[in-house]
Short mmCIF file of C-alpha atoms and ligand atoms in Angstrom, two decimals:
data_model
loop_
_atom_site.label_atom_id
_atom_site.label_comp_id
_atom_site.label_asym_id
_atom_site.label_seq_id
_atom_site.Cartn_x
_atom_site.Cartn_y
_atom_site.Cartn_z
CA MET R 1 6.12 -34.59 -4.61
CA SER R 2 7.36 -32.49 -1.71
CA VAL R 3 6.28 -28.94 -0.92
CA SER R 4 9.52 -27.56 -2.33
CA ASP R 5 9.22 -29.64 -5.53
CA ASN R 6 5.64 -28.44 -6.03
CA LEU R 7 6.63 -24.84 -5.39
CA LEU R 8 9.59 -24.86 -7.77
CA HIS R 9 7.53 -26.57 -10.45
CA ILE R 10 4.76 -23.97 -10.29
CA LYS R 11 7.24 -21.11 -10.22
CA SER R 12 8.88 -22.47 -13.37
CA THR R 13 5.55 -22.23 -15.21
CA LEU R 14 4.81 -18.60 -14.25
CA PRO R 15 5.67 -15.69 -16.55
CA GLU R 16 8.06 -13.17 -14.96
CA HIS R 17 5.39 -10.50 -14.43
CA VAL R 18 3.23 -12.85 -12.33
CA THR R 19 3.72 -12.90 -8.54
CA LEU R 20 3.07 -16.13 -6.65
CA VAL R 21 1.26 -15.97 -3.32
CA ALA R 22 1.73 -19.36 -1.62
CA VAL R 23 -1.55 -19.92 0.23
CA SER R 24 -0.55 -21.57 3.51
CA LYS R 25 -3.88 -21.41 5.37
CA THR R 26 -4.41 -24.35 7.76
CA LYS R 27 -0.81 -25.54 7.16
CA PRO R 28 1.77 -25.84 9.94
CA VAL R 29 4.89 -23.70 10.24
CA SER R 30 7.03 -26.73 9.28
CA ASP R 31 5.39 -26.94 5.83
CA ILE R 32 5.66 -23.19 5.34
CA MET R 33 9.33 -23.27 6.31
CA GLU R 34 9.92 -25.86 3.60
CA ALA R 35 8.56 -23.41 1.03
CA TYR R 36 10.54 -20.59 2.65
CA ASN R 37 13.74 -22.59 2.40
CA ALA R 38 12.99 -23.17 -1.29
CA GLY R 39 12.95 -19.38 -1.74
CA GLN R 40 9.30 -18.40 -1.30
CA ARG R 41 8.74 -15.16 0.63
CA ILE R 42 5.07 -14.31 0.00
CA PHE R 43 2.43 -16.30 1.88
CA GLY R 44 -1.35 -15.92 2.01
CA GLU R 45 -3.59 -16.65 4.98
CA ASN R 46 -7.35 -16.20 5.35
CA LYS R 47 -7.63 -15.96 9.15
CA ILE R 48 -6.07 -13.01 10.92
CA GLN R 49 -5.26 -14.92 14.12
CA ASP R 50 -3.47 -17.71 12.23
CA MET R 51 -1.53 -15.17 10.20
CA ALA R 52 -0.48 -13.26 13.33
CA ASP R 53 0.67 -16.48 15.03
CA LYS R 54 2.70 -17.50 11.99
CA TYR R 55 4.14 -14.01 11.66
CA GLU R 56 5.39 -14.27 15.25
CA ALA R 57 6.87 -17.72 14.72
CA MET R 58 8.55 -17.21 11.35
CA PRO R 59 11.36 -15.21 9.70
CA LYS R 60 10.60 -11.50 9.44
CA ASP R 61 11.43 -11.12 5.75
CA ILE R 62 8.17 -12.90 4.87
CA GLN R 63 5.45 -10.79 3.27
CA TRP R 64 2.11 -11.84 4.70
CA HIS R 65 -0.96 -11.37 2.51
CA MET R 66 -4.47 -11.44 3.96
CA ILE R 67 -6.55 -13.17 1.29
CA GLY R 68 -9.73 -13.87 3.27
CA HIS R 69 -12.78 -11.88 4.21
CA VAL R 70 -11.80 -9.22 6.74
CA GLN R 71 -13.85 -8.22 9.76
CA ARG R 72 -13.33 -4.61 10.75
CA ASN R 73 -12.77 -5.33 14.43
CA LYS R 74 -9.79 -7.60 13.61
CA VAL R 75 -7.83 -5.23 11.40
CA LYS R 76 -5.81 -4.06 14.41
CA TYR R 77 -4.19 -7.48 14.82
CA MET R 78 -2.57 -7.42 11.39
CA ALA R 79 -1.97 -3.69 10.96
CA PRO R 80 1.60 -3.84 12.35
CA PHE R 81 2.89 -6.22 9.70
CA VAL R 82 0.48 -7.17 6.88
CA ALA R 83 1.98 -6.58 3.41
CA LEU R 84 -1.19 -6.67 1.31
CA ILE R 85 -4.89 -7.05 2.10
CA HIS R 86 -6.66 -8.65 -0.89
CA GLY R 87 -10.26 -8.64 0.28
CA VAL R 88 -11.28 -5.01 0.77
CA ASP R 89 -14.94 -4.92 -0.19
CA ASN R 90 -16.38 -1.86 1.54
CA PHE R 91 -15.41 1.70 2.35
CA LYS R 92 -15.84 1.39 6.12
CA LEU R 93 -13.25 -1.38 6.12
CA LEU R 94 -10.88 0.85 4.18
CA GLU R 95 -11.38 3.60 6.79
CA GLU R 96 -10.55 1.16 9.59
CA ILE R 97 -7.43 -0.07 7.80
CA ASN R 98 -6.38 3.56 7.34
CA LYS R 99 -6.94 4.28 11.03
CA GLN R 100 -4.92 1.27 12.20
CA ALA R 101 -2.16 1.91 9.65
CA LEU R 102 -1.83 5.47 10.93
CA LYS R 103 -1.32 4.16 14.48
CA HIS R 104 1.66 2.19 13.25
CA ASP R 105 2.90 4.98 11.01
CA ARG R 106 2.46 2.73 7.96
CA VAL R 107 0.80 2.85 4.57
CA ILE R 108 -1.00 -0.45 4.01
CA ASN R 109 -1.41 -1.78 0.49
CA CYS R 110 -4.90 -3.04 -0.36
CA LEU R 111 -6.75 -4.60 -3.27
CA LEU R 112 -10.42 -3.94 -3.93
CA GLN R 113 -12.26 -7.26 -4.09
CA ILE R 114 -14.66 -7.27 -7.02
CA LYS R 115 -17.59 -9.66 -7.15
CA ILE R 116 -17.17 -11.50 -10.44
CA ALA R 117 -18.77 -14.83 -9.51
CA SER R 118 -22.44 -15.62 -9.92
CA GLU R 119 -22.58 -17.30 -6.50
CA ASP R 120 -24.16 -15.32 -3.67
CA SER R 121 -21.60 -16.74 -1.25
CA LYS R 122 -18.71 -14.79 -2.74
CA PHE R 123 -17.90 -11.35 -1.37
CA GLY R 124 -16.95 -8.29 -3.34
CA LEU R 125 -17.86 -4.89 -4.69
CA ALA R 126 -19.82 -4.35 -7.86
CA PRO R 127 -17.48 -2.75 -10.43
CA GLN R 128 -19.40 0.53 -10.26
CA ASP R 129 -19.12 0.64 -6.45
CA ALA R 130 -15.34 0.28 -6.76
CA ILE R 131 -15.30 3.18 -9.23
CA ASP R 132 -17.40 5.28 -6.84
CA ILE R 133 -14.99 4.61 -3.97
CA ILE R 134 -11.89 5.52 -5.98
CA GLN R 135 -13.51 8.75 -7.13
CA SER R 136 -14.85 9.85 -3.75
CA GLU R 137 -13.49 12.76 -1.71
CA ALA R 138 -13.60 10.56 1.39
CA PHE R 139 -11.23 8.09 -0.26
CA LEU R 140 -8.77 10.80 -1.22
CA ALA R 141 -8.57 11.82 2.44
CA LEU R 142 -7.22 8.38 3.45
CA LYS R 143 -3.45 8.82 3.43
CA ASN R 144 -2.45 5.53 5.06
CA VAL R 145 -3.95 3.11 2.58
CA ASN R 146 -2.74 2.50 -0.95
CA ILE R 147 -5.03 0.73 -3.42
CA THR R 148 -2.65 -1.24 -5.62
CA GLY R 149 -5.16 -3.22 -7.66
CA VAL R 150 -8.09 -5.61 -7.64
CA MET R 151 -8.83 -9.16 -6.53
CA GLY R 152 -11.52 -11.60 -7.59
CA MET R 153 -12.64 -15.19 -7.26
CA ALA R 154 -14.37 -17.01 -10.07
CA THR R 155 -17.42 -19.20 -9.58
CA PHE R 156 -16.67 -22.73 -8.34
CA THR R 157 -17.56 -24.58 -11.55
CA ASP R 158 -16.09 -26.84 -14.24
CA ASP R 159 -17.40 -24.47 -16.91
CA GLU R 160 -14.20 -22.88 -18.23
CA THR R 161 -16.13 -20.50 -20.47
CA GLN R 162 -17.86 -19.04 -17.44
CA ILE R 163 -14.61 -18.77 -15.45
CA GLU R 164 -12.94 -17.08 -18.41
CA SER R 165 -15.70 -14.50 -18.76
CA GLU R 166 -15.50 -13.74 -15.03
CA PHE R 167 -11.73 -13.27 -15.20
CA LYS R 168 -12.20 -10.98 -18.21
CA LEU R 169 -14.69 -8.94 -16.20
CA LEU R 170 -12.07 -8.46 -13.48
CA LYS R 171 -9.46 -7.43 -16.05
CA SER R 172 -11.79 -4.87 -17.65
CA THR R 173 -12.77 -3.52 -14.22
CA PHE R 174 -9.06 -3.13 -13.45
CA ASP R 175 -8.54 -1.25 -16.72
CA ASP R 176 -11.46 1.09 -15.98
CA LEU R 177 -10.23 1.78 -12.45
CA LYS R 178 -6.68 2.38 -13.63
CA THR R 179 -7.72 5.17 -15.97
CA ILE R 180 -9.51 7.07 -13.20
CA ASN R 181 -7.15 6.26 -10.33
CA PRO R 182 -5.25 9.30 -9.07
CA ASN R 183 -2.55 6.94 -7.83
CA ASN R 184 -2.25 5.33 -11.23
CA SER R 185 1.42 4.25 -11.23
CA ALA R 186 1.06 2.05 -8.13
CA PHE R 187 -2.15 0.49 -9.41
CA THR R 188 -0.68 -2.62 -11.01
CA THR R 189 -2.08 -5.79 -9.44
CA ILE R 190 -4.77 -8.14 -10.69
CA SER R 191 -5.02 -10.92 -8.09
CA MET R 192 -6.86 -13.80 -9.72
CA GLY R 193 -6.29 -17.52 -10.14
CA MET R 194 -5.99 -20.41 -7.68
CA SER R 195 -4.67 -23.99 -8.02
CA GLY R 196 -7.40 -25.06 -10.43
CA ASP R 197 -7.55 -22.02 -12.66
CA TYR R 198 -4.35 -19.97 -12.39
CA LYS R 199 -3.19 -20.76 -15.95
CA LEU R 200 -6.46 -19.50 -17.39
CA ALA R 201 -6.26 -16.48 -15.07
CA ILE R 202 -2.82 -15.58 -16.41
CA GLN R 203 -4.11 -15.82 -19.98
CA CYS R 204 -6.83 -13.35 -18.94
CA GLY R 205 -4.36 -10.85 -17.47
CA SER R 206 -3.65 -11.95 -13.90
CA THR R 207 -0.49 -10.50 -12.35
CA MET R 208 -0.79 -12.31 -9.00
CA VAL R 209 -1.90 -15.89 -8.43
CA ARG R 210 -2.93 -17.37 -5.07
CA VAL R 211 -1.98 -21.05 -5.06
CA GLY R 212 -2.51 -23.30 -2.05
CA SER R 213 -3.30 -26.97 -2.52
CA SER R 214 -1.05 -27.44 -5.56
CA ILE R 215 1.89 -26.45 -3.34
CA PHE R 216 0.97 -27.73 0.12
CA GLY R 217 -1.44 -30.55 -0.72
CA LEU R 218 -5.10 -30.78 0.13
CA ARG R 219 -6.31 -29.06 3.29
CA ASN R 220 -7.87 -30.89 6.24
CA TYR R 221 -10.42 -28.70 7.94
C1 LIG X 301 -7.79 -20.96 -0.21
C2 LIG X 301 -7.72 -19.82 -1.16
C3 LIG X 301 -6.89 -19.88 -2.29
C4 LIG X 301 -6.07 -21.08 -2.67
O1 LIG X 301 -6.88 -22.12 -3.11
P1 LIG X 301 -6.26 -23.45 -3.77
O2 LIG X 301 -7.36 -23.99 -4.57
O3 LIG X 301 -5.87 -24.32 -2.63
O4 LIG X 301 -5.09 -23.06 -4.58
C5 LIG X 301 -6.84 -18.76 -3.10
N1 LIG X 301 -7.54 -17.64 -2.82
C6 LIG X 301 -8.34 -17.56 -1.74
C7 LIG X 301 -9.09 -16.29 -1.49
C8 LIG X 301 -8.46 -18.62 -0.87
O5 LIG X 301 -9.26 -18.52 0.20
#
């Protein structure tokens, strides 16, 4: 099936309240344009330089989501245009995003990445650390970032019971953060689910799925 067939098929299976991020990392502009021409406007990249290059080359009504791990010294390259940063996992990074957003007179939307997987390789905040950030005075002083939800990645495993319990942990962390968040009404996003597990993620409360290979095919690194 073509990129546009794959995209339209997946979209037809998503409930209305679930946003699709088409993960286009490693894929050429021609493939991404095929998805664009089929109506997709939200794309996810995990490398800032690739995302900036594609932003330059492509229509400006695309919303670019940074889904990868973010190094502080690279925030400046995406600050002019990024629509949502999924992987915010420490306060210093949030301060840098705020600083760069201010330079461009923007408010940048961010998700707090929560560590739900058992693997050491996965990044993320412990749920309590996310709560501490949201409740801190220092956080309240940051006027150019907007925390709109949480993001998580489940363990890479075939054990659906484990994946389900990790997704449920993210959902309950979201619920806890929502009750204490001063910016409660904008706090709406649970970014969880990829090609292999997005249906389960939606059952567990996901509102945003990040799907790559099921749309664009397998990646060659
Ligand atoms: C690559 C990636 C995805 C998409 O993975 P697929 O299995 O290809 O759908 C989703 N989220 C993150 C953070 C990724 O890095």
